[in-house]
Coordinates of C-alpha atoms in Angstrom, one line a residue:
Chain A
D1 CA 19.6 -27.4 14.5
M2 CA 21.2 -30.5 16.0
D3 CA 19.4 -33.8 16.5
M4 CA 20.9 -35.1 19.7
E5 CA 20.5 -38.8 18.9
T6 CA 22.2 -39.3 15.6
D7 CA 24.2 -36.1 15.2
Q8 CA 22.4 -35.2 12.0
I9 CA 22.0 -31.6 10.8
Y10 CA 18.7 -30.7 9.2
Q11 CA 18.4 -27.9 6.7
I12 CA 15.6 -25.7 8.1
D13 CA 13.9 -22.8 6.5
V14 CA 11.6 -21.2 9.1
G15 CA 10.2 -18.7 6.7
N16 CA 8.7 -21.4 4.5
L17 CA 8.1 -23.9 7.4
L18 CA 10.4 -26.2 5.4
A19 CA 12.8 -28.8 6.7
F20 CA 15.1 -31.2 4.9
N21 CA 17.0 -34.1 6.3
P22 CA 19.6 -35.1 3.8
N23 CA 21.2 -37.8 5.8
H24 CA 18.5 -40.4 6.2
R25 CA 18.9 -43.6 4.2
F26 CA 15.9 -45.7 3.4
S27 CA 16.6 -49.4 3.2
S28 CA 16.5 -50.6 -0.4
A29 CA 14.4 -53.6 0.6
P30 CA 11.7 -52.3 3.0
S31 CA 10.0 -54.9 5.2
S32 CA 6.4 -53.9 4.4
R33 CA 4.5 -50.9 3.2
E34 CA 3.2 -50.2 6.7
E35 CA 6.7 -50.2 8.1
L36 CA 7.9 -47.9 5.4
V37 CA 5.0 -45.5 6.0
K38 CA 5.6 -45.6 9.7
E39 CA 9.3 -44.8 9.2
C40 CA 8.5 -41.9 7.0
V41 CA 6.0 -40.4 9.4
T42 CA 8.4 -40.8 12.3
E43 CA 11.2 -39.0 10.4
G44 CA 8.7 -36.3 9.4
T45 CA 7.7 -35.8 13.0
K46 CA 11.3 -35.2 13.9
L47 CA 11.6 -32.6 11.2
V48 CA 8.4 -30.8 12.2
Q49 CA 9.6 -30.9 15.8
A50 CA 12.8 -29.2 14.8
I51 CA 11.0 -26.4 13.0
A52 CA 8.6 -26.0 15.9
D53 CA 11.5 -25.7 18.3
T54 CA 12.7 -22.6 16.5
L55 CA 9.2 -21.3 15.8
F56 CA 7.9 -21.4 19.3
N57 CA 11.0 -19.7 20.6
L58 CA 10.5 -16.6 18.4
P59 CA 9.2 -13.5 20.1
S60 CA 5.4 -13.6 20.0
T61 CA 2.6 -11.1 20.6
E62 CA -0.6 -12.2 22.2
T63 CA -3.8 -11.5 20.1
N64 CA -7.4 -12.6 20.5
D65 CA -6.8 -15.5 18.1
G66 CA -3.6 -16.7 19.7
P67 CA 0.1 -16.0 19.8
L68 CA 1.4 -14.3 16.7
V69 CA 5.0 -14.6 15.7
Q70 CA 7.0 -12.6 13.2
L71 CA 8.3 -15.1 10.7
P72 CA 11.8 -14.5 9.3
P73 CA 12.1 -14.2 5.5
P74 CA 12.4 -17.5 3.7
T75 CA 15.9 -18.7 2.8
T76 CA 15.2 -21.1 0.0
K77 CA 15.2 -19.4 -3.3
L78 CA 12.3 -20.2 -5.6
P79 CA 11.7 -18.8 -9.0
R80 CA 9.4 -15.8 -9.5
E81 CA 6.2 -16.2 -11.4
K82 CA 6.5 -12.9 -13.3
H83 CA 9.4 -10.7 -14.3
L84 CA 10.6 -7.9 -12.1
P85 CA 8.8 -4.6 -12.8
R86 CA 10.8 -2.7 -15.4
P87 CA 11.7 0.9 -14.8
K88 CA 9.5 3.4 -16.8
P89 CA 11.4 5.3 -19.4
P90 CA 11.1 9.1 -18.9
T91 CA 8.4 10.9 -20.8
K92 CA 9.2 13.7 -23.3
W93 CA 8.5 16.4 -20.7
E94 CA 10.6 14.7 -18.0
E95 CA 13.5 14.5 -20.4
F96 CA 13.1 18.2 -21.2
A97 CA 12.7 19.2 -17.5
L98 CA 15.9 17.2 -16.7
K99 CA 17.8 18.9 -19.4
K100 CA 16.7 22.4 -18.5
G101 CA 16.9 21.7 -14.7
I102 CA 13.2 22.5 -14.1
Q103 CA 12.1 21.4 -10.7
K104 CA 8.6 20.2 -9.8
R105 CA 6.7 22.6 -7.7
K106 CA 3.8 21.7 -5.5
K107 CA 0.7 23.6 -6.5
D108 CA -1.8 24.9 -4.0
K109 CA -5.5 23.9 -4.2
I110 CA -6.6 27.5 -3.3
V111 CA -5.2 30.4 -5.3
Y112 CA -5.8 34.1 -4.9
D113 CA -7.8 35.6 -7.7
E114 CA -6.9 39.2 -8.5
T115 CA -10.0 40.1 -10.5
T116 CA -12.4 39.3 -7.7
D117 CA -10.0 39.7 -4.7
K118 CA -11.0 36.3 -3.4
F119 CA -9.4 33.0 -2.9
K120 CA -10.7 30.5 -5.4
R121 CA -9.9 26.9 -6.1
R122 CA -7.5 26.1 -8.9
H123 CA -9.5 23.4 -10.6
G124 CA -13.3 22.7 -10.7
Y125 CA -16.4 24.8 -10.1
D126 CA -15.8 28.5 -9.8
R127 CA -12.2 28.3 -10.6
V128 CA -9.4 30.9 -11.0
N129 CA -8.9 32.1 -14.6
D130 CA -11.8 30.2 -16.1
D131 CA -11.7 30.5 -19.8
N132 CA -15.5 30.7 -20.1
D133 CA -15.8 33.7 -17.7
I134 CA -14.1 36.2 -19.9
P135 CA -16.7 38.8 -20.9
I136 CA -14.6 41.0 -23.2
I137 CA -11.7 40.1 -25.4
E138 CA -9.8 43.1 -26.7
A139 CA -9.0 43.1 -30.4
K140 CA -5.4 43.1 -31.3
A141 CA -3.8 44.4 -34.5
S142 CA -3.0 40.9 -35.6
D143 CA -6.7 39.8 -35.5
E144 CA -8.6 39.2 -38.7
P145 CA -11.9 41.2 -38.9
G146 CA -14.4 38.4 -39.3
E147 CA -13.0 36.1 -36.7
D148 CA -14.8 35.2 -33.5
P149 CA -12.2 35.4 -30.7
F150 CA -14.4 33.3 -28.3
A151 CA -14.7 30.6 -30.8
K152 CA -11.0 30.9 -31.5
R153 CA -10.2 30.4 -27.8
L154 CA -12.4 27.2 -27.7
D155 CA -10.7 26.0 -30.9
D156 CA -7.3 26.6 -29.4
K157 CA -8.1 24.7 -26.3
K158 CA -9.4 21.8 -28.3
K159 CA -6.2 21.8 -30.3
R160 CA -4.1 21.9 -27.1
V161 CA -6.1 19.0 -25.6
G162 CA -5.7 17.0 -28.8
K163 CA -2.0 17.6 -28.9
Q164 CA -1.7 16.5 -25.2
E165 CA -3.5 13.3 -25.9
K166 CA -1.3 12.6 -28.8
N167 CA 1.8 13.2 -26.7
R168 CA 0.4 10.9 -24.0
L169 CA -0.1 8.2 -26.5
E170 CA 3.5 8.6 -27.7
N171 CA 4.8 8.4 -24.2
L172 CA 2.7 5.2 -23.5
K173 CA 4.0 3.7 -26.8
T174 CA 7.7 4.2 -25.7
A175 CA 6.8 2.8 -22.3
A176 CA 5.2 -0.2 -24.0
K177 CA 8.3 -0.7 -26.2
A178 CA 10.4 -0.8 -23.0
G179 CA 8.0 -3.3 -21.5
A180 CA 7.0 -0.9 -18.7
L181 CA 3.4 -0.1 -19.6
P182 CA 1.4 0.8 -16.5
S183 CA -0.7 -2.2 -15.4
H184 CA -4.1 -0.6 -15.8
V185 CA -3.4 0.7 -19.4
Q186 CA -3.8 -1.3 -22.6
L187 CA -2.9 -0.1 -26.0
A188 CA -5.3 -1.4 -28.6
V189 CA -5.1 -1.2 -32.4
T190 CA -8.3 0.2 -33.9
G191 CA -8.8 -0.5 -37.6
L192 CA -6.2 -1.0 -40.2
P193 CA -4.4 2.0 -41.7
I194 CA -5.2 2.6 -45.4
S195 CA -2.3 4.2 -47.2
G196 CA -3.2 7.6 -48.5
T197 CA -6.5 8.1 -46.7
K198 CA -7.3 9.1 -43.2
T199 CA -11.0 8.1 -43.1
Q200 CA -12.1 5.0 -41.2
P201 CA -14.1 2.4 -43.1
K202 CA -17.7 2.7 -42.1
K203 CA -19.2 -0.3 -40.5
I204 CA -22.4 -1.6 -42.0
G205 CA -25.2 -2.3 -39.6
K206 CA -27.0 -5.6 -39.2
E207 CA -30.3 -4.3 -40.7
A208 CA -28.5 -2.8 -43.8
L209 CA -26.7 -6.1 -44.3
G210 CA -30.0 -8.0 -44.1
D211 CA -31.6 -5.6 -46.7
V212 CA -28.7 -6.1 -49.1
A213 CA -28.9 -9.9 -48.7
G214 CA -32.6 -9.7 -49.4
L215 CA -32.1 -7.7 -52.5
A216 CA -29.5 -10.1 -53.8
A217 CA -31.8 -13.0 -53.0
T218 CA -34.6 -11.6 -55.2
S219 CA -32.4 -11.6 -58.2
T220 CA -32.4 -15.5 -58.2
A221 CA -34.9 -17.4 -60.3
S222 CA -37.1 -18.4 -57.4
G223 CA -36.9 -15.1 -55.6
G224 CA -34.4 -16.4 -53.0
K225 CA -36.8 -18.9 -51.5
F226 CA -34.6 -22.0 -51.9
D227 CA -31.2 -20.4 -51.4
K228 CA -28.8 -22.2 -49.2
K229 CA -28.7 -20.4 -45.9
L230 CA -25.6 -19.9 -43.8
P231 CA -25.7 -21.3 -40.2
G232 CA -27.4 -18.7 -38.1
E233 CA -28.9 -16.8 -41.0
K234 CA -32.5 -15.9 -40.4
P235 CA -35.3 -16.5 -43.0
P236 CA -36.0 -13.5 -45.1
K237 CA -38.6 -11.0 -44.0
K238 CA -41.8 -11.1 -46.0
Q239 CA -41.5 -8.6 -48.8
G240 CA -44.4 -6.5 -50.2
K241 CA -47.8 -5.9 -48.8
H242 CA -48.9 -7.8 -45.7
H243 CA -52.5 -8.9 -46.0
K244 CA -54.5 -10.4 -43.2
Y245 CA -57.1 -12.7 -44.6
L246 CA -60.0 -13.5 -42.4
P247 CA -61.3 -17.1 -42.3
V248 CA -63.9 -17.7 -45.0
V249 CA -66.0 -20.1 -43.0
P250 CA -66.5 -18.8 -39.5
R251 CA -65.7 -21.2 -36.7
Y252 CA -68.5 -22.6 -34.7
G253 CA -69.4 -20.5 -31.8
W254 CA -67.0 -17.7 -32.9
V255 CA -67.9 -14.4 -34.2
D256 CA -68.1 -14.1 -38.0
E257 CA -65.2 -11.8 -38.5
E258 CA -65.8 -11.0 -42.1
K259 CA -69.5 -10.1 -41.4
E260 CA -68.3 -7.9 -38.6
Q261 CA -65.9 -6.2 -40.8
T262 CA -68.4 -5.3 -43.5
N263 CA -71.0 -4.3 -41.0
K264 CA -68.5 -2.0 -39.4
V265 CA -67.8 -0.2 -42.7
L266 CA -71.5 0.1 -43.5
G267 CA -72.3 1.4 -40.2
K268 CA -69.8 4.1 -40.5
L269 CA -71.0 5.1 -43.9
L270 CA -74.7 5.2 -43.0
S271 CA -74.1 6.9 -39.7
K272 CA -75.0 10.4 -38.8
H273 CA -71.5 11.6 -39.1
S274 CA -70.8 9.9 -42.4
H275 CA -70.1 13.2 -44.1
E276 CA -67.0 13.4 -41.9
I277 CA -65.7 10.1 -43.2
L278 CA -67.0 10.2 -46.7
N279 CA -65.9 13.1 -49.0
V280 CA -69.2 13.4 -50.9
G281 CA -67.9 16.0 -53.3
K282 CA -64.9 13.9 -54.3
A283 CA -67.1 10.8 -54.8
I284 CA -69.5 12.7 -57.1
N285 CA -66.7 14.1 -59.1
M286 CA -65.2 10.6 -59.5
Y287 CA -68.6 9.2 -60.6
N288 CA -69.2 11.9 -63.2
D289 CA -65.7 11.6 -64.6
K290 CA -66.1 7.9 -65.1
K291 CA -69.5 8.4 -66.8
E292 CA -68.1 10.9 -69.2
K293 CA -65.1 8.8 -70.1
K294 CA -67.4 5.8 -70.8
K295 CA -69.6 8.1 -73.0
S296 CA -66.7 9.5 -75.0
G297 CA -65.5 6.0 -75.8
R298 CA -62.1 6.6 -74.6
S299 CA -59.4 4.9 -76.4
D300 CA -57.7 2.5 -74.1
K301 CA -54.0 2.8 -74.8
L302 CA -53.5 -0.8 -74.2
K303 CA -56.3 -1.9 -76.5
A304 CA -55.2 -2.2 -80.2
K305 CA -56.7 0.7 -82.2
K306 CA -59.5 -0.4 -84.5
D307 CA -58.9 0.7 -88.0
I308 CA -62.3 1.5 -89.5
T309 CA -60.9 1.9 -93.0
K310 CA -59.9 -1.7 -93.2
K311 CA -62.8 -4.0 -94.1
K312 CA -63.1 -7.3 -92.5
P313 CA -63.3 -10.1 -95.0
Y314 CA -66.5 -12.0 -94.4
A315 CA -65.4 -15.4 -93.5
N316 CA -68.5 -17.3 -94.3
K317 CA -69.7 -15.5 -97.4
A318 CA -70.1 -18.0 -100.1
N319 CA -69.4 -16.8 -103.5
Chain B
M1 CA -4.2 3.9 -35.2
M2 CA -3.8 3.1 -31.5
E3 CA -6.2 3.7 -28.7
I4 CA -5.6 3.9 -25.0
R5 CA -7.9 1.6 -23.0
T6 CA -8.2 2.0 -19.3
P7 CA -10.6 0.1 -17.0
K8 CA -13.9 1.7 -16.5
T9 CA -14.6 0.2 -13.1
H10 CA -12.5 0.2 -9.9
K11 CA -12.9 -3.5 -9.6
A12 CA -11.4 -4.1 -13.1
K13 CA -8.5 -1.8 -12.2
R14 CA -7.8 -3.7 -9.0
V15 CA -7.8 -7.0 -10.8
L16 CA -5.3 -5.6 -13.4
E17 CA -3.1 -4.3 -10.6
K18 CA -3.2 -7.6 -8.8
R19 CA -2.0 -9.4 -11.9
A20 CA 0.7 -7.0 -12.8
P21 CA 4.4 -7.9 -12.1
K22 CA 5.4 -6.7 -8.7
L23 CA 8.4 -6.6 -6.5
V24 CA 6.8 -8.8 -3.8
E25 CA 4.6 -11.3 -5.5
N26 CA 1.3 -12.9 -4.6
G27 CA 1.1 -16.5 -3.7
K28 CA 1.3 -18.8 -6.7
R29 CA -2.0 -20.3 -7.9
T30 CA -2.4 -23.7 -9.2
L31 CA -4.3 -24.8 -12.3
I32 CA -5.5 -28.4 -12.2
L33 CA -6.7 -30.0 -15.4
H34 CA -6.6 -33.3 -17.3
G35 CA -6.2 -34.7 -20.7
T36 CA -8.4 -36.9 -22.9
K37 CA -8.5 -39.9 -20.5
T38 CA -8.2 -40.1 -16.8
S39 CA -8.4 -43.1 -14.5
A40 CA -10.4 -43.3 -11.3
T41 CA -7.2 -42.9 -9.2
L42 CA -6.0 -39.9 -11.2
S43 CA -9.3 -38.1 -11.1
S44 CA -9.5 -38.5 -7.3
V45 CA -5.8 -37.3 -7.1
L46 CA -6.7 -34.2 -9.0
M47 CA -9.8 -33.6 -6.9
E48 CA -8.0 -34.0 -3.6
L49 CA -5.1 -31.8 -4.7
Y50 CA -7.7 -29.2 -5.5
R51 CA -9.2 -29.6 -2.0
L52 CA -5.8 -29.3 -0.3
K53 CA -5.1 -26.1 -2.2
K54 CA -8.6 -24.6 -2.0
G55 CA -8.5 -20.9 -2.3
G56 CA -5.3 -20.9 -4.3
A57 CA -6.2 -23.3 -7.1
I58 CA -8.5 -23.6 -10.1
K59 CA -9.8 -26.9 -11.4
Y60 CA -11.0 -27.4 -14.9
S61 CA -13.4 -30.2 -15.4
R62 CA -13.4 -30.6 -19.2
R63 CA -10.9 -32.7 -21.0
N64 CA -8.2 -31.0 -23.0
E65 CA -7.1 -32.9 -26.1
N66 CA -4.4 -30.6 -27.4
I67 CA -2.3 -30.3 -24.3
R68 CA 1.0 -32.1 -24.6
P69 CA 3.4 -30.4 -22.1
F70 CA 6.5 -32.2 -23.3
E71 CA 6.0 -31.5 -27.0
S72 CA 7.0 -28.2 -28.5
G73 CA 3.6 -27.1 -29.8
G74 CA 1.5 -28.7 -27.1
E75 CA 1.9 -26.0 -24.4
T76 CA 0.1 -23.1 -26.1
S77 CA -3.2 -24.0 -24.4
L78 CA -1.6 -24.3 -21.0
E79 CA 0.0 -20.9 -21.5
F80 CA -3.3 -19.4 -22.6
F81 CA -5.0 -20.8 -19.5
S82 CA -2.2 -19.6 -17.3
Q83 CA -2.7 -16.1 -18.7
K84 CA -6.4 -16.1 -18.3
T85 CA -6.5 -17.5 -14.7
D86 CA -3.2 -16.0 -13.5
C87 CA -1.9 -19.4 -12.4
S88 CA 1.8 -20.0 -12.4
I89 CA 1.8 -23.7 -11.4
F90 CA -0.2 -26.4 -13.2
A91 CA -1.0 -30.0 -12.5
Y92 CA -2.0 -31.9 -15.7
G93 CA -3.2 -35.4 -15.3
S94 CA -3.5 -38.0 -18.1
H95 CA -3.9 -41.7 -18.3
T96 CA -2.5 -43.7 -21.3
K97 CA -1.4 -47.2 -21.7
K98 CA 2.2 -46.2 -21.9
R99 CA 2.0 -43.8 -19.0
P100 CA -0.7 -44.8 -16.6
D101 CA -1.8 -42.4 -13.9
N102 CA 0.5 -39.7 -15.2
L103 CA 0.8 -36.3 -13.5
V104 CA 2.8 -33.5 -15.0
L105 CA 3.7 -30.7 -12.5
G106 CA 4.9 -27.6 -14.2
R107 CA 5.7 -24.0 -13.4
M108 CA 5.4 -20.9 -15.5
Y109 CA 7.5 -17.8 -15.8
D110 CA 5.7 -14.8 -17.4
H111 CA 3.0 -17.3 -18.5
H112 CA 5.5 -19.4 -20.5
V113 CA 6.6 -22.8 -19.4
Y114 CA 9.5 -22.6 -17.1
D115 CA 10.0 -26.3 -16.0
L116 CA 8.2 -29.6 -16.0
I117 CA 8.3 -32.8 -14.1
E118 CA 6.3 -35.9 -14.8
V119 CA 5.5 -38.4 -12.1
G120 CA 3.5 -41.5 -12.1
I121 CA 1.1 -42.1 -9.2
E122 CA 1.2 -45.5 -7.4
N123 CA -0.4 -46.8 -4.2
F124 CA -2.8 -43.9 -4.0
K125 CA -4.8 -43.8 -0.8
S126 CA -7.7 -41.3 -0.9
L127 CA -8.3 -39.0 2.1
L128 CA -11.7 -40.6 2.5
S129 CA -10.0 -43.9 3.4
F130 CA -8.3 -42.5 6.4
S131 CA -10.2 -42.5 9.7
Y132 CA -9.2 -40.1 12.3
D133 CA -10.7 -37.8 15.0
K134 CA -12.4 -35.1 13.1
K135 CA -11.4 -32.5 15.6
I136 CA -7.8 -32.5 14.4
A137 CA -8.8 -32.2 10.7
P138 CA -6.7 -29.4 9.1
H139 CA -8.5 -26.2 8.2
E140 CA -8.7 -24.9 4.7
G141 CA -6.0 -22.6 3.7
S142 CA -3.7 -23.1 6.7
K143 CA 0.0 -22.8 6.1
P144 CA 1.6 -26.2 6.1
F145 CA 4.9 -27.6 7.3
I146 CA 6.8 -29.2 4.5
C147 CA 9.4 -32.0 5.3
F148 CA 11.8 -33.8 3.0
T149 CA 13.7 -36.8 4.1
G150 CA 16.3 -38.8 2.2
E151 CA 19.6 -38.2 0.5
G152 CA 18.0 -38.6 -2.9
F153 CA 16.7 -35.1 -2.7
E154 CA 20.2 -33.8 -2.7
N155 CA 22.0 -36.2 -5.0
V156 CA 19.5 -37.0 -7.7
P157 CA 18.9 -34.0 -10.0
E158 CA 15.3 -35.0 -10.8
L159 CA 14.4 -35.4 -7.2
K160 CA 16.0 -32.1 -6.5
Q161 CA 13.7 -30.5 -9.0
L162 CA 10.8 -32.3 -7.6
K163 CA 11.6 -31.0 -4.1
E164 CA 11.6 -27.5 -5.5
V165 CA 8.3 -28.0 -7.4
L166 CA 6.6 -29.6 -4.4
T167 CA 7.8 -26.7 -2.1
D168 CA 6.4 -24.2 -4.6
L169 CA 3.2 -26.2 -4.9
F170 CA 2.5 -26.6 -1.2
R171 CA 3.9 -23.4 0.1
G172 CA 0.9 -21.1 -0.5
E173 CA 1.3 -17.4 0.5
V174 CA 4.5 -16.1 2.0
V175 CA 3.5 -14.5 5.3
D176 CA 5.2 -12.2 7.8
N177 CA 3.1 -13.0 10.8
L178 CA 1.9 -16.5 11.7
N179 CA -0.6 -17.5 14.3
L180 CA 0.8 -20.5 16.1
T181 CA -2.6 -22.0 16.9
G182 CA -3.3 -22.2 13.1
L183 CA -0.6 -24.8 12.4
D184 CA -2.4 -28.0 11.7
R185 CA -1.0 -29.7 8.6
A186 CA 2.3 -31.1 7.3
Y187 CA 3.3 -32.6 4.1
I188 CA 5.9 -35.4 4.4
C189 CA 7.9 -36.3 1.3
S190 CA 10.4 -39.2 1.6
A191 CA 12.8 -40.3 -1.1
V192 CA 12.5 -44.0 -0.6
S193 CA 14.6 -44.7 -3.7
P194 CA 16.4 -42.6 -6.3
T195 CA 13.2 -42.7 -8.5
K196 CA 10.4 -42.9 -6.0
V197 CA 9.1 -40.4 -3.5
F198 CA 6.4 -41.2 -0.9
L199 CA 4.1 -38.3 -0.3
T200 CA 1.7 -38.1 2.6
H201 CA -0.4 -35.4 4.2
C202 CA -0.7 -35.4 8.0
A203 CA -2.6 -33.4 10.6
I204 CA -0.6 -32.0 13.6
K205 CA -1.5 -32.7 17.2
L206 CA 0.2 -30.4 19.7
K207 CA 0.8 -32.2 22.9
K208 CA 1.9 -30.6 26.2
S209 CA 5.5 -30.8 27.0
G210 CA 7.5 -29.3 29.8
T211 CA 8.7 -26.3 27.7
I212 CA 7.1 -23.6 25.6
V213 CA 7.6 -25.8 22.6
P214 CA 4.8 -28.4 22.4
R215 CA 5.5 -32.0 21.5
I216 CA 4.4 -32.7 17.9
E217 CA 2.5 -35.7 16.9
L218 CA 1.5 -36.4 13.3
V219 CA -1.6 -38.3 12.3
E220 CA -2.0 -39.3 8.7
V221 CA -5.2 -37.8 7.2
G222 CA -4.5 -38.5 3.6
P223 CA -4.1 -38.5 0.7
S224 CA -0.9 -40.5 0.4
M225 CA 0.7 -41.7 -2.8
D226 CA 4.0 -42.8 -4.3
L227 CA 5.4 -40.5 -7.0
V228 CA 7.6 -42.3 -9.6
I229 CA 9.8 -40.0 -11.6
R230 CA 9.2 -40.3 -15.3
R231 CA 10.3 -37.4 -17.5
N232 CA 11.4 -33.9 -16.6
R233 CA 12.5 -30.7 -18.2
L234 CA 14.8 -28.3 -16.5
P235 CA 14.7 -24.6 -17.2
N236 CA 17.4 -23.3 -19.4
E237 CA 20.2 -21.5 -17.5
G238 CA 19.4 -17.9 -18.7
L239 CA 15.8 -18.2 -17.9
R240 CA 16.6 -19.7 -14.5
K241 CA 18.9 -16.8 -13.7
E242 CA 16.3 -14.3 -14.6
A243 CA 13.5 -16.0 -12.7
M244 CA 15.7 -16.3 -9.6
K245 CA 16.5 -12.6 -9.6
S246 CA 15.1 -10.8 -6.7
S247 CA 15.1 -7.1 -5.9
K248 CA 17.3 -7.7 -2.8
D249 CA 20.0 -9.3 -4.8
K250 CA 21.7 -6.0 -5.8
P251 CA 23.6 -4.8 -2.8
K252 CA 23.5 -1.2 -1.9
K253 CA 25.8 0.7 -4.2
K254 CA 29.0 1.4 -2.5
V255 CA 29.9 5.1 -2.4
K256 CA 33.4 5.4 -3.5
N257 CA 36.1 7.8 -2.2
V258 CA 34.2 8.5 1.0
D259 CA 35.0 7.1 4.3
Q260 CA 33.8 7.6 7.8
D261 CA 36.1 8.1 10.6
D262 CA 35.2 8.4 14.3
V263 CA 38.0 10.9 14.9
L264 CA 37.9 13.0 11.8
G265 CA 34.3 12.4 10.7
K266 CA 33.3 12.0 7.1
R267 CA 36.2 12.3 4.7
G268 CA 36.3 12.3 1.0
R269 CA 39.0 12.0 -1.5
I270 CA 39.4 14.2 -4.5
F271 CA 41.4 13.2 -7.5
I272 CA 42.8 16.0 -9.6
P273 CA 43.6 15.1 -13.2
E274 CA 47.1 15.7 -14.5
Q275 CA 47.8 19.2 -15.6
E276 CA 49.0 19.4 -19.1
V277 CA 51.0 22.6 -18.9
G278 CA 51.6 22.9 -22.5
K279 CA 47.9 22.7 -23.4
T280 CA 46.2 25.0 -20.9
P281 CA 44.4 27.9 -22.5
L282 CA 46.1 31.2 -21.7
P283 CA 44.0 34.2 -20.7
D284 CA 43.2 36.8 -23.3
K285 CA 45.4 39.7 -22.4
S286 CA 44.7 41.9 -25.4
K287 CA 44.2 45.5 -24.5
G288 CA 40.5 45.8 -25.4
V289 CA 39.3 42.9 -23.4
K290 CA 40.7 44.0 -20.1
R291 CA 38.1 44.5 -17.4
E292 CA 39.3 47.9 -16.4
R293 CA 39.1 49.1 -19.9
R294 CA 35.6 47.7 -20.4
E295 CA 34.4 49.3 -17.2
G296 CA 36.0 52.6 -18.1
K297 CA 34.3 52.6 -21.4
L298 CA 30.9 51.9 -19.8
K299 CA 31.4 54.8 -17.4
K300 CA 32.3 57.2 -20.1
K301 CA 29.2 56.2 -22.1
N302 CA 26.9 56.8 -19.1
K303 CA 28.5 60.1 -18.4
E304 CA 28.0 61.3 -21.9
E305 CA 24.4 60.3 -21.9
G306 CA 23.8 61.9 -18.6
S307 CA 25.3 65.1 -19.8
A308 CA 23.4 64.9 -23.0
S309 CA 20.1 64.7 -21.2
K310 CA 21.1 67.5 -18.9
K311 CA 21.8 69.6 -22.0
H312 CA 18.4 68.9 -23.2
K313 CA 16.9 69.9 -19.9
K314 CA 18.9 73.0 -19.8
S315 CA 17.7 74.0 -23.3
E316 CA 14.0 73.4 -22.3

């Protein structure tokens, strides 16, 4: 575009609404800041006017919001922000199909089912050739006598599905190697491989870890009470029996809880239905046993056995 | 042991597809952040830059101590943020005694630093200090005009790079259709000296003129500042070539040995390789292989079999 006054040529990129005037020279000693600013804005106005000249002369369509013009593609080349999408390497099946010359065929959604003389859908509810619908499987000469053919079919299907998943993973791995993994798929490494074994190391739960920590703590001299705790470690749960002790002196105005407790027990024992709570037979047996044991003078195993043959020397017998 | 992970929600899938490399890319987003210390001018510069680019920019408010764009190890944080926010341009502000009011403008390619340019900000005028008729105030997200004036942008390599970076920064989305009533802002960049660029932001007033093209009047709405070139880093040649590659670069493959003629139509040329007479395989003319012999044998065989079956039938 030509500027009539000073015969300058501006470089205009309509697609970016960009204009560049390479010929203007700013004086090395500007008069004042305001003058400089004014000069810049005037030059800018000229450039915008040049772009607008081209822009408003483009064919426009009228819409409710205003005239819409079709912008030409931008001419200044700017670097991309990401690489160009890389072509996907062919999958194992695609390679095989290419080699054998197998063409892709479009499959119909509705297929004719010979067994029921109806048109059924290929996939989904009530489908053609459903594996689960077969009522009878004829035995072949190659079948083993104890084998369940229905279970065998299910097993075969599982194996096929597993094989397909493995193949899919392999295809994705080759695609990832070529840098062409589909955008919505991510390959993640789960667990480290242990040479020789196939089992995954079992993850210990939070509670189990806490129990083990508690056990280790009790082995210390003070029972783990003064152990240095890691940041975020919770205090150990109280081990052993949990007693709730009622206050000895009842609070003023409050119910005497201890009295209430004992009264409750007494009431239950002396009530009409006490035989349902108290096993009288067992109580009598216990009482009788205790009485008999006391009579027999049972030897307490913990008590040192008294040797009656040994005579105690009289300490204070004067001779 | 590898596992295939796919997004479980449609929203997640759409986000991943949006961020994937494409033939025609989305508009570049800007990441605005600052280092350990910022001055008052610098923080207002960053805030106003964010306002100008609202919708296509992300501003971090915390200070980042370990970002040093010009040092070899100091860009890892920037690259990480670029990956997380999907931003390919960043504006990093810092204020030190040696480099006061420092702004580093950088671009990323594949979330790695592509190029950097460091400018110092002088004579900053905030957009709040400009008074103008609020009716002409530019709307958020409108496509701007970008104007460069001065021979410096062509002659000085640093200014050339700054021109490219500023275009990338202010451009926004690349659009096919433009509504002419929505043009309301322009960025004016003037190379007042080989090291200084005066940048200002103006609103556009369209005035009636005799023709379809209205008369343009620019009114400064701010912010305006002087950018003094400090350091820069150009992309290395190989990376630049790769980043500048676009899908339309490859011309359509020429089909060889085929030409169109209006008189004769489509004509092709066939090249026959040289016949090496001494090396051509000769036909196998041995008696047994001859076709007539083979066919004769077959016929005889069938005849015999036919007669044999007939014999059987006769006997039955």
